[in-house]
mmCIF file of C-alpha atoms in Angstrom:
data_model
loop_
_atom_site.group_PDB
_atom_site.id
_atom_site.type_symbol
_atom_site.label_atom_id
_atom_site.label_comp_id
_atom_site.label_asym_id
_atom_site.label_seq_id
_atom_site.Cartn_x
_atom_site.Cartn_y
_atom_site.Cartn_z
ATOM 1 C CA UNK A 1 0.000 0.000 0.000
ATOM 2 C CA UNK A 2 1.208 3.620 -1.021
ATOM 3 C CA UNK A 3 1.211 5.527 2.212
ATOM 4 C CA UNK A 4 -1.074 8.488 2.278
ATOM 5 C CA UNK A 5 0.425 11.742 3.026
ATOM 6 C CA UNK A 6 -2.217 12.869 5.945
ATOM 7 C CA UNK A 7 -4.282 11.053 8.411
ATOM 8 C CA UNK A 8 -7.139 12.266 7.344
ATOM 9 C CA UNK A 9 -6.032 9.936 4.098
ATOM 10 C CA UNK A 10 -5.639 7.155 5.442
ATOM 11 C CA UNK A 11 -8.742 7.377 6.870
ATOM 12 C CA UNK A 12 -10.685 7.795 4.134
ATOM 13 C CA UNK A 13 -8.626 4.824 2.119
ATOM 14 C CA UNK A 14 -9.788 2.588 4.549
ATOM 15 C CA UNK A 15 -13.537 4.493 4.892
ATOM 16 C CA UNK A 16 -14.871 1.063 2.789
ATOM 17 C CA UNK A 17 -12.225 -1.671 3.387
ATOM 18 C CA UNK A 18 -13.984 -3.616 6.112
ATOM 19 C CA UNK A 19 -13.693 -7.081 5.591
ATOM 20 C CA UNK A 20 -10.927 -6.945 3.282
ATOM 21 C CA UNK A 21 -7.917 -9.513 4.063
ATOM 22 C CA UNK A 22 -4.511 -7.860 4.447
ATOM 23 C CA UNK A 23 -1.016 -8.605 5.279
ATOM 24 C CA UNK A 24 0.634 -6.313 7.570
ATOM 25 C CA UNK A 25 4.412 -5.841 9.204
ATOM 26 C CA UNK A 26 4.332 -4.897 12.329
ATOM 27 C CA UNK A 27 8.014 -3.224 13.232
ATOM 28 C CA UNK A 28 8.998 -3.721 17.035
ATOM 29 C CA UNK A 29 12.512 -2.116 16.588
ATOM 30 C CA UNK A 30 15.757 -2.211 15.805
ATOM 31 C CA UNK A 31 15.560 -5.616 12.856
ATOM 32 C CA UNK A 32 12.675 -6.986 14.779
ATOM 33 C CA UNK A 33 9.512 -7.275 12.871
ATOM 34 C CA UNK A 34 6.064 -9.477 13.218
ATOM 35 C CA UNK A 35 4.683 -10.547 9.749
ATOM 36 C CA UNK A 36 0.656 -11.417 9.526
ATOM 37 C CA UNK A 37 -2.046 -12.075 8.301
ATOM 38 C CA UNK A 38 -5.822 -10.799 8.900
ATOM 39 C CA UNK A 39 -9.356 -9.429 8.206
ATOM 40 C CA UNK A 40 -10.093 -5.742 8.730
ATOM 41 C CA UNK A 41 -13.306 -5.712 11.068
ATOM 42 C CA UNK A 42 -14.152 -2.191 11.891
ATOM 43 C CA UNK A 43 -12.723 1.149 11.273
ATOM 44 C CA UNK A 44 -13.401 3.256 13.683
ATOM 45 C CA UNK A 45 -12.554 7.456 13.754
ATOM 46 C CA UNK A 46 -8.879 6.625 15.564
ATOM 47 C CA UNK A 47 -8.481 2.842 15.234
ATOM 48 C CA UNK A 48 -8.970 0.593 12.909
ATOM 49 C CA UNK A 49 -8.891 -3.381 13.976
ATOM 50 C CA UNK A 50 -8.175 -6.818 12.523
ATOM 51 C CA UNK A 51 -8.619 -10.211 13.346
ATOM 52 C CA UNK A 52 -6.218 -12.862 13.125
ATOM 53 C CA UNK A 53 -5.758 -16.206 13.325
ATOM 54 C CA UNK A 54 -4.881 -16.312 16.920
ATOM 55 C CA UNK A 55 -6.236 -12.796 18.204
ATOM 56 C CA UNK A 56 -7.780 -9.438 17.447
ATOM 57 C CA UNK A 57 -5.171 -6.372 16.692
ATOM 58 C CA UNK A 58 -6.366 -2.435 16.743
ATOM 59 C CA UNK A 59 -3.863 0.009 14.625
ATOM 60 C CA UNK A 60 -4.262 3.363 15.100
ATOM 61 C CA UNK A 61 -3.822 5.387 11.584
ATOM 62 C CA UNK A 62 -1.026 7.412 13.058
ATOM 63 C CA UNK A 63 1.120 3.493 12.734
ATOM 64 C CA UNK A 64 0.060 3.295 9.285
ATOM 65 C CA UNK A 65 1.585 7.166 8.881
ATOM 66 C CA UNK A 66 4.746 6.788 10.779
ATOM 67 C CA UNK A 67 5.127 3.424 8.963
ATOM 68 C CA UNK A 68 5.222 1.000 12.404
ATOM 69 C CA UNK A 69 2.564 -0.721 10.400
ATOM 70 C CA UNK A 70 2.877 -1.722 7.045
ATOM 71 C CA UNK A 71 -0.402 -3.603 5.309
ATOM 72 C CA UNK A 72 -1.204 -4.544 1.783
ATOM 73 C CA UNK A 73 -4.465 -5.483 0.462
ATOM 74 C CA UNK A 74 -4.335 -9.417 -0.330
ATOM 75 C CA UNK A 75 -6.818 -10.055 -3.543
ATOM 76 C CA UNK A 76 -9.551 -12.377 -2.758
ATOM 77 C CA UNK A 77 -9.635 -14.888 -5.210
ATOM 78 C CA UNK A 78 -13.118 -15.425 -6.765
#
């Protein structure tokens, strides 16, 4: 995903995304990263949070901004 320049962005990117299946790095310093796999299930004004396989995650769109989150969109196959 291209990261938006403004939260206010971001926030409207992922306005209609619920339900979509992403993968996302989460960075937790210095070479130490978590790499997953999930559902967006709400989006809320702040947060936004996804399920996955073992637990439910909330982002706030300020990680997305400052990059601690990275997420692409997987395509669903039909």
């Amino acid at each position: 995903m291209r990261v938006p320049s403004s939260v206010e962005a971001i926030k409207e990117h992922f306005k209609d995304k619920k339900g979509s299946q992403i993968k996302f790095v989460i960075r937790r310093g210095k070479k130490k990263y978590v790499v997953q796999n999930g559902v967006i299930l709400d989006v809320y004004p702040s947060i936004f949070t996804v399920k996955t396989k073992n637990s439910n995650l909330s982002f706030s769109y300020i990680d997305i901004l400052t990059k601690t989150v990275e997420l692409s969109f997987v395509k669903q196959e039909s």
